[in-house]
Amino acid sequence: MASARGEFGSRFGFIMAAAGSAVGLGNIWGFPTQAASNGGAAFLLVYLVLAFCLAYPVLMAELIIGRHAHSNAVSALQKIAPGARSRRLGTTTGVVGFITASFILSFYAVIAGWMMAHCLAAAANLLGAPDIAAWLVNMGTTRNILFMALFMGLTVGIINGGVHDGIERWSSRLMPVLLVTMVLLVVYVLTLDGAMEGLKVYLLPDFSAAISPQLIVKALGAAFFSLSLGVGTMLVYGSYVSDKENLPVLGGLVTLIDIGIAVLAGFLVLPAMYVAQHSGVEIFNSAGALISEDTLIFTVLPALFDTMGIAGVVVSFAFFALMSIAALTSSISMLEVPVAYTIESQGWTRHRAVLLIGFAIGVMSLIILLNFDTLFGLVVSVTTRYSQPLLGFMYCLFCGWLWHRDSILQELKNGAPDVESGFFWKIWPGYIRYVCPAVIMIIFLQAIFG
Ligand code: TRP
């Protein structure tokens, strides 16, 4: 049954796909500046601890449920639910999950479109077409719609290829390119004037800044978004993993790669910002904090590239290619969530599911683009601040309280016969039962009232 619905062909393929989902825009445009503004190396340490103590256990919950059920999130939660009421709860969680995933994709495609436009603009400059380049970096409606559609088209094209020929093939190709590009950019940027100052700001530890409760709450939210948790993405990817694989190890590797790339991005972004400052570019906002997110990517860094002559055009191309790749391997994981559901629960063919759902999400992106000021922030905050933590809470409930512990152990033993005597099984069941749901609730309440 598992292979009829598709399965990752190799361990490497799964790790690249899941890490590809996890490594996205959040790692590069949010994490480095957040770290630098909040205690440097001390923040890295806090983030590392949080990611392993709280996000990793939830990732494991999704992977175990998915691999056990070998099905989409809705059917999987129904399958492990012990009674009629918990089945209904499972259905609701799965459905809210795929709706959330679709909405996250609808705003993600907008931003990813901008990345691709900037990448092509650098190419146009290299080819001696500055007018086209100028149009490509200008925030016009036509450009925005065109590139959002182009990005959705790529996402749809890859997901149309299925698990093995689409997700696995493209993740295995693109993730190594991403890593190599990033390392080359880091090495280059570190040779420029001002870079060392950025490195100091990034790495000098300040524990007083890093352990404020508010910051921990924020870091945890970031870790959840970064590991793509709650909406069923990792559950669906887990459902394509062979029974022979050792899940705690695979999940641990994915978490490590995600954090590793976020940390590595800091070695690129912070030095680049201080190089920019060295060339007279403003890198602090009016409140005195380091500029981050979209302004960092589309204003500060391009201003830096502009000062670097022809090298700047090449670096700009490489940087925006890197961002586009990071976005694409994440967006395919979002689209797979509703696609897997409609294929398995509604009996649609993959082709039909991908086209119709991709089109519907494209229309949502279009509506967001045409009402940007009212809708963009709203969709981001409803999906990532409210829906994701609540859904993560539900996964803890299912794994910690509703699904029988012996069945979980049985599932893990398929690929890890000694798991019962190991470290993971000593810690994880208690974590997913008590610690994770309690902490997620605190984050959620903080997000609403804080
Ligand atoms: N983790 C990705 C990032 O850091 C985004 C992402 C992919 C995601 N799939 C997701 C976020 C599912 C939430 C839910 O950019």
mmCIF file with all atom_site columns, N, CA and C and ligand atoms in Angstrom, residues 19-28 100-101 104 108 222-234 258 326-327 329-331 333-334 337 384 388, ligand 1:
data_model
loop_
_atom_site.group_PDB
_atom_site.id
_atom_site.type_symbol
_atom_site.label_atom_id
_atom_site.label_alt_id
_atom_site.label_comp_id
_atom_site.label_asym_id
_atom_site.label_entity_id
_atom_site.label_seq_id
_atom_site.pdbx_PDB_ins_code
_atom_site.Cartn_x
_atom_site.Cartn_y
_atom_site.Cartn_z
_atom_site.occupancy
_atom_site.B_iso_or_equiv
_atom_site.pdbx_formal_charge
_atom_site.auth_seq_id
_atom_site.auth_comp_id
_atom_site.auth_asym_id
_atom_site.auth_atom_id
_atom_site.pdbx_PDB_model_num
ATOM   1   N N   . ALA A 1 19  ? 14.349 18.561 5.171  1.00 0.00 ? 19  ALA A N   1
ATOM   2   C CA  . ALA A 1 19  ? 15.183 19.726 5.478  1.00 0.00 ? 19  ALA A CA  1
ATOM   3   C C   . ALA A 1 19  ? 14.831 20.856 4.507  1.00 0.00 ? 19  ALA A C   1
ATOM   4   N N   . GLY A 1 20  ? 14.503 20.492 3.271  1.00 0.00 ? 20  GLY A N   1
ATOM   5   C CA  . GLY A 1 20  ? 14.106 21.502 2.286  1.00 0.00 ? 20  GLY A CA  1
ATOM   6   C C   . GLY A 1 20  ? 12.834 22.215 2.713  1.00 0.00 ? 20  GLY A C   1
ATOM   7   N N   . SER A 1 21  ? 11.916 21.454 3.296  1.00 0.00 ? 21  SER A N   1
ATOM   8   C CA  . SER A 1 21  ? 10.699 22.077 3.818  1.00 0.00 ? 21  SER A CA  1
ATOM   9   C C   . SER A 1 21  ? 11.043 23.019 4.962  1.00 0.00 ? 21  SER A C   1
ATOM   10  N N   . ALA A 1 22  ? 11.904 22.543 5.846  1.00 0.00 ? 22  ALA A N   1
ATOM   11  C CA  . ALA A 1 22  ? 12.223 23.332 7.045  1.00 0.00 ? 22  ALA A CA  1
ATOM   12  C C   . ALA A 1 22  ? 13.031 24.582 6.698  1.00 0.00 ? 22  ALA A C   1
ATOM   13  N N   . VAL A 1 23  ? 14.039 24.419 5.846  1.00 0.00 ? 23  VAL A N   1
ATOM   14  C CA  . VAL A 1 23  ? 14.889 25.560 5.509  1.00 0.00 ? 23  VAL A CA  1
ATOM   15  C C   . VAL A 1 23  ? 14.147 26.433 4.512  1.00 0.00 ? 23  VAL A C   1
ATOM   16  N N   . GLY A 1 24  ? 13.784 27.635 4.943  1.00 0.00 ? 24  GLY A N   1
ATOM   17  C CA  . GLY A 1 24  ? 13.027 28.499 4.049  1.00 0.00 ? 24  GLY A CA  1
ATOM   18  C C   . GLY A 1 24  ? 13.366 29.949 4.307  1.00 0.00 ? 24  GLY A C   1
ATOM   19  N N   . LEU A 1 25  ? 12.452 30.822 3.906  1.00 0.00 ? 25  LEU A N   1
ATOM   20  C CA  . LEU A 1 25  ? 12.711 32.248 4.067  1.00 0.00 ? 25  LEU A CA  1
ATOM   21  C C   . LEU A 1 25  ? 12.960 32.607 5.528  1.00 0.00 ? 25  LEU A C   1
ATOM   22  N N   . GLY A 1 26  ? 12.235 31.940 6.444  1.00 0.00 ? 26  GLY A N   1
ATOM   23  C CA  . GLY A 1 26  ? 12.367 32.242 7.870  1.00 0.00 ? 26  GLY A CA  1
ATOM   24  C C   . GLY A 1 26  ? 13.810 32.115 8.345  1.00 0.00 ? 26  GLY A C   1
ATOM   25  N N   . ASN A 1 27  ? 14.504 31.077 7.877  1.00 0.00 ? 27  ASN A N   1
ATOM   26  C CA  . ASN A 1 27  ? 15.879 30.851 8.336  1.00 0.00 ? 27  ASN A CA  1
ATOM   27  C C   . ASN A 1 27  ? 16.807 31.987 7.968  1.00 0.00 ? 27  ASN A C   1
ATOM   28  N N   . ILE A 1 28  ? 16.565 32.578 6.782  1.00 0.00 ? 28  ILE A N   1
ATOM   29  C CA  . ILE A 1 28  ? 17.554 33.518 6.265  1.00 0.00 ? 28  ILE A CA  1
ATOM   30  C C   . ILE A 1 28  ? 17.179 34.958 6.571  1.00 0.00 ? 28  ILE A C   1
ATOM   31  N N   . THR A 1 100 ? -4.779 25.748 6.701  1.00 0.00 ? 100 THR A N   1
ATOM   32  C CA  . THR A 1 100 ? -3.691 26.627 7.140  1.00 0.00 ? 100 THR A CA  1
ATOM   33  C C   . THR A 1 100 ? -2.501 26.534 6.190  1.00 0.00 ? 100 THR A C   1
ATOM   34  N N   . ALA A 1 101 ? -2.134 25.297 5.815  1.00 0.00 ? 101 ALA A N   1
ATOM   35  C CA  . ALA A 1 101 ? -1.009 25.116 4.890  1.00 0.00 ? 101 ALA A CA  1
ATOM   36  C C   . ALA A 1 101 ? -1.276 25.868 3.591  1.00 0.00 ? 101 ALA A C   1
ATOM   37  N N   . ILE A 1 104 ? -0.792 29.574 4.197  1.00 0.00 ? 104 ILE A N   1
ATOM   38  C CA  . ILE A 1 104 ? 0.631  29.914 4.345  1.00 0.00 ? 104 ILE A CA  1
ATOM   39  C C   . ILE A 1 104 ? 1.261  29.971 2.951  1.00 0.00 ? 104 ILE A C   1
ATOM   40  N N   . TYR A 1 108 ? 3.287  32.963 1.069  1.00 0.00 ? 108 TYR A N   1
ATOM   41  C CA  . TYR A 1 108 ? 4.672  32.585 0.781  1.00 0.00 ? 108 TYR A CA  1
ATOM   42  C C   . TYR A 1 108 ? 4.981  32.768 -0.707 1.00 0.00 ? 108 TYR A C   1
ATOM   43  N N   . ALA A 1 222 ? 9.309  30.997 16.336 1.00 0.00 ? 222 ALA A N   1
ATOM   44  C CA  . ALA A 1 222 ? 10.169 30.926 15.155 1.00 0.00 ? 222 ALA A CA  1
ATOM   45  C C   . ALA A 1 222 ? 10.592 29.490 14.887 1.00 0.00 ? 222 ALA A C   1
ATOM   46  N N   . ALA A 1 223 ? 10.892 28.754 15.949 1.00 0.00 ? 223 ALA A N   1
ATOM   47  C CA  . ALA A 1 223 ? 11.314 27.361 15.769 1.00 0.00 ? 223 ALA A CA  1
ATOM   48  C C   . ALA A 1 223 ? 10.177 26.532 15.172 1.00 0.00 ? 223 ALA A C   1
ATOM   49  N N   . PHE A 1 224 ? 8.949  26.799 15.595 1.00 0.00 ? 224 PHE A N   1
ATOM   50  C CA  . PHE A 1 224 ? 7.803  26.065 15.051 1.00 0.00 ? 224 PHE A CA  1
ATOM   51  C C   . PHE A 1 224 ? 7.610  26.353 13.569 1.00 0.00 ? 224 PHE A C   1
ATOM   52  N N   . PHE A 1 225 ? 7.714  27.609 13.213 1.00 0.00 ? 225 PHE A N   1
ATOM   53  C CA  . PHE A 1 225 ? 7.555  27.962 11.800 1.00 0.00 ? 225 PHE A CA  1
ATOM   54  C C   . PHE A 1 225 ? 8.683  27.343 11.001 1.00 0.00 ? 225 PHE A C   1
ATOM   55  N N   . SER A 1 226 ? 9.882  27.428 11.576 1.00 0.00 ? 226 SER A N   1
ATOM   56  C CA  . SER A 1 226 ? 11.040 26.946 10.860 1.00 0.00 ? 226 SER A CA  1
ATOM   57  C C   . SER A 1 226 ? 10.990 25.444 10.608 1.00 0.00 ? 226 SER A C   1
ATOM   58  N N   . LEU A 1 227 ? 10.462 24.691 11.564 1.00 0.00 ? 227 LEU A N   1
ATOM   59  C CA  . LEU A 1 227 ? 10.386 23.241 11.328 1.00 0.00 ? 227 LEU A CA  1
ATOM   60  C C   . LEU A 1 227 ? 9.073  22.840 10.649 1.00 0.00 ? 227 LEU A C   1
ATOM   61  N N   . SER A 1 228 ? 8.327  23.815 10.132 1.00 0.00 ? 228 SER A N   1
ATOM   62  C CA  . SER A 1 228 ? 7.091  23.543 9.372  1.00 0.00 ? 228 SER A CA  1
ATOM   63  C C   . SER A 1 228 ? 6.068  22.743 10.176 1.00 0.00 ? 228 SER A C   1
ATOM   64  N N   . LEU A 1 229 ? 5.927  23.033 11.474 1.00 0.00 ? 229 LEU A N   1
ATOM   65  C CA  . LEU A 1 229 ? 5.103  22.166 12.314 1.00 0.00 ? 229 LEU A CA  1
ATOM   66  C C   . LEU A 1 229 ? 3.638  22.565 12.352 1.00 0.00 ? 229 LEU A C   1
ATOM   67  N N   . GLY A 1 230 ? 2.804  21.586 12.689 1.00 0.00 ? 230 GLY A N   1
ATOM   68  C CA  . GLY A 1 230 ? 1.403  21.853 13.002 1.00 0.00 ? 230 GLY A CA  1
ATOM   69  C C   . GLY A 1 230 ? 0.422  21.612 11.873 1.00 0.00 ? 230 GLY A C   1
ATOM   70  N N   . VAL A 1 231 ? 0.823  21.956 10.648 1.00 0.00 ? 231 VAL A N   1
ATOM   71  C CA  . VAL A 1 231 ? -0.170 21.908 9.572  1.00 0.00 ? 231 VAL A CA  1
ATOM   72  C C   . VAL A 1 231 ? -0.222 20.555 8.854  1.00 0.00 ? 231 VAL A C   1
ATOM   73  N N   . GLY A 1 232 ? 0.630  19.617 9.259  1.00 0.00 ? 232 GLY A N   1
ATOM   74  C CA  . GLY A 1 232 ? 0.593  18.295 8.655  1.00 0.00 ? 232 GLY A CA  1
ATOM   75  C C   . GLY A 1 232 ? 1.641  18.082 7.575  1.00 0.00 ? 232 GLY A C   1
ATOM   76  N N   . THR A 1 233 ? 2.498  19.077 7.347  1.00 0.00 ? 233 THR A N   1
ATOM   77  C CA  . THR A 1 233 ? 3.555  18.930 6.350  1.00 0.00 ? 233 THR A CA  1
ATOM   78  C C   . THR A 1 233 ? 4.472  17.761 6.701  1.00 0.00 ? 233 THR A C   1
ATOM   79  N N   . MET A 1 234 ? 4.986  17.803 7.917  1.00 0.00 ? 234 MET A N   1
ATOM   80  C CA  . MET A 1 234 ? 5.927  16.767 8.308  1.00 0.00 ? 234 MET A CA  1
ATOM   81  C C   . MET A 1 234 ? 5.230  15.415 8.473  1.00 0.00 ? 234 MET A C   1
ATOM   82  N N   . ASP A 1 258 ? 18.263 22.083 9.813  1.00 0.00 ? 258 ASP A N   1
ATOM   83  C CA  . ASP A 1 258 ? 17.495 23.328 9.821  1.00 0.00 ? 258 ASP A CA  1
ATOM   84  C C   . ASP A 1 258 ? 18.208 24.387 10.664 1.00 0.00 ? 258 ASP A C   1
ATOM   85  N N   . ALA A 1 326 ? 15.367 28.172 -1.500 1.00 0.00 ? 326 ALA A N   1
ATOM   86  C CA  . ALA A 1 326 ? 14.875 27.910 -0.142 1.00 0.00 ? 326 ALA A CA  1
ATOM   87  C C   . ALA A 1 326 ? 13.350 27.978 -0.120 1.00 0.00 ? 326 ALA A C   1
ATOM   88  N N   . ALA A 1 327 ? 12.783 28.944 -0.833 1.00 0.00 ? 327 ALA A N   1
ATOM   89  C CA  . ALA A 1 327 ? 11.329 29.098 -0.844 1.00 0.00 ? 327 ALA A CA  1
ATOM   90  C C   . ALA A 1 327 ? 10.648 27.941 -1.577 1.00 0.00 ? 327 ALA A C   1
ATOM   91  N N   . THR A 1 329 ? 11.658 24.728 -2.129 1.00 0.00 ? 329 THR A N   1
ATOM   92  C CA  . THR A 1 329 ? 11.628 23.429 -1.440 1.00 0.00 ? 329 THR A CA  1
ATOM   93  C C   . THR A 1 329 ? 10.698 23.485 -0.230 1.00 0.00 ? 329 THR A C   1
ATOM   94  N N   . SER A 1 330 ? 10.371 24.698 0.247  1.00 0.00 ? 330 SER A N   1
ATOM   95  C CA  . SER A 1 330 ? 9.369  24.813 1.324  1.00 0.00 ? 330 SER A CA  1
ATOM   96  C C   . SER A 1 330 ? 7.958  24.812 0.743  1.00 0.00 ? 330 SER A C   1
ATOM   97  N N   . SER A 1 331 ? 7.760  25.536 -0.349 1.00 0.00 ? 331 SER A N   1
ATOM   98  C CA  . SER A 1 331 ? 6.402  25.663 -0.876 1.00 0.00 ? 331 SER A CA  1
ATOM   99  C C   . SER A 1 331 ? 5.867  24.318 -1.367 1.00 0.00 ? 331 SER A C   1
ATOM   100 N N   . SER A 1 333 ? 6.353  21.529 -0.040 1.00 0.00 ? 333 SER A N   1
ATOM   101 C CA  . SER A 1 333 ? 5.887  20.764 1.126  1.00 0.00 ? 333 SER A CA  1
ATOM   102 C C   . SER A 1 333 ? 4.530  21.275 1.610  1.00 0.00 ? 333 SER A C   1
ATOM   103 N N   . MET A 1 334 ? 4.254  22.560 1.385  1.00 0.00 ? 334 MET A N   1
ATOM   104 C CA  . MET A 1 334 ? 2.939  23.081 1.779  1.00 0.00 ? 334 MET A CA  1
ATOM   105 C C   . MET A 1 334 ? 1.856  22.572 0.839  1.00 0.00 ? 334 MET A C   1
ATOM   106 N N   . VAL A 1 337 ? 0.353  18.987 1.246  1.00 0.00 ? 337 VAL A N   1
ATOM   107 C CA  . VAL A 1 337 ? -0.605 18.677 2.320  1.00 0.00 ? 337 VAL A CA  1
ATOM   108 C C   . VAL A 1 337 ? -2.042 18.575 1.784  1.00 0.00 ? 337 VAL A C   1
ATOM   109 N N   . THR A 1 384 ? 0.285  31.886 11.262 1.00 0.00 ? 384 THR A N   1
ATOM   110 C CA  . THR A 1 384 ? 1.501  31.498 11.985 1.00 0.00 ? 384 THR A CA  1
ATOM   111 C C   . THR A 1 384 ? 1.433  31.775 13.480 1.00 0.00 ? 384 THR A C   1
ATOM   112 N N   . GLN A 1 388 ? -1.004 27.814 13.760 1.00 0.00 ? 388 GLN A N   1
ATOM   113 C CA  . GLN A 1 388 ? 0.092  26.838 13.896 1.00 0.00 ? 388 GLN A CA  1
ATOM   114 C C   . GLN A 1 388 ? 0.318  26.348 15.333 1.00 0.00 ? 388 GLN A C   1
HETATM 115 N N1  . TRP B 2 .   ? 9.756  26.159 7.370  1.00 0.00 ? 1   TRP B N1  1
HETATM 116 C C1  . TRP B 2 .   ? 9.664  27.046 6.264  1.00 0.00 ? 1   TRP B C1  1
HETATM 117 C C2  . TRP B 2 .   ? 10.483 28.329 6.544  1.00 0.00 ? 1   TRP B C2  1
HETATM 118 O O1  . TRP B 2 .   ? 11.247 28.387 7.456  1.00 0.00 ? 1   TRP B O1  1
HETATM 119 C C3  . TRP B 2 .   ? 8.261  27.393 5.895  1.00 0.00 ? 1   TRP B C3  1
HETATM 120 C C4  . TRP B 2 .   ? 7.309  26.252 5.868  1.00 0.00 ? 1   TRP B C4  1
HETATM 121 C C5  . TRP B 2 .   ? 7.297  25.191 5.023  1.00 0.00 ? 1   TRP B C5  1
HETATM 122 C C6  . TRP B 2 .   ? 6.193  26.102 6.675  1.00 0.00 ? 1   TRP B C6  1
HETATM 123 N N2  . TRP B 2 .   ? 6.219  24.368 5.294  1.00 0.00 ? 1   TRP B N2  1
HETATM 124 C C7  . TRP B 2 .   ? 5.531  24.922 6.294  1.00 0.00 ? 1   TRP B C7  1
HETATM 125 C C8  . TRP B 2 .   ? 5.734  26.863 7.693  1.00 0.00 ? 1   TRP B C8  1
HETATM 126 C C9  . TRP B 2 .   ? 4.397  24.514 6.964  1.00 0.00 ? 1   TRP B C9  1
HETATM 127 C C10 . TRP B 2 .   ? 4.598  26.467 8.361  1.00 0.00 ? 1   TRP B C10 1
HETATM 128 C C11 . TRP B 2 .   ? 3.954  25.298 8.006  1.00 0.00 ? 1   TRP B C11 1
HETATM 129 O O2  . TRP B 2 .   ? 10.387 29.298 5.832  1.00 0.00 ? 1   TRP B O2  1
#
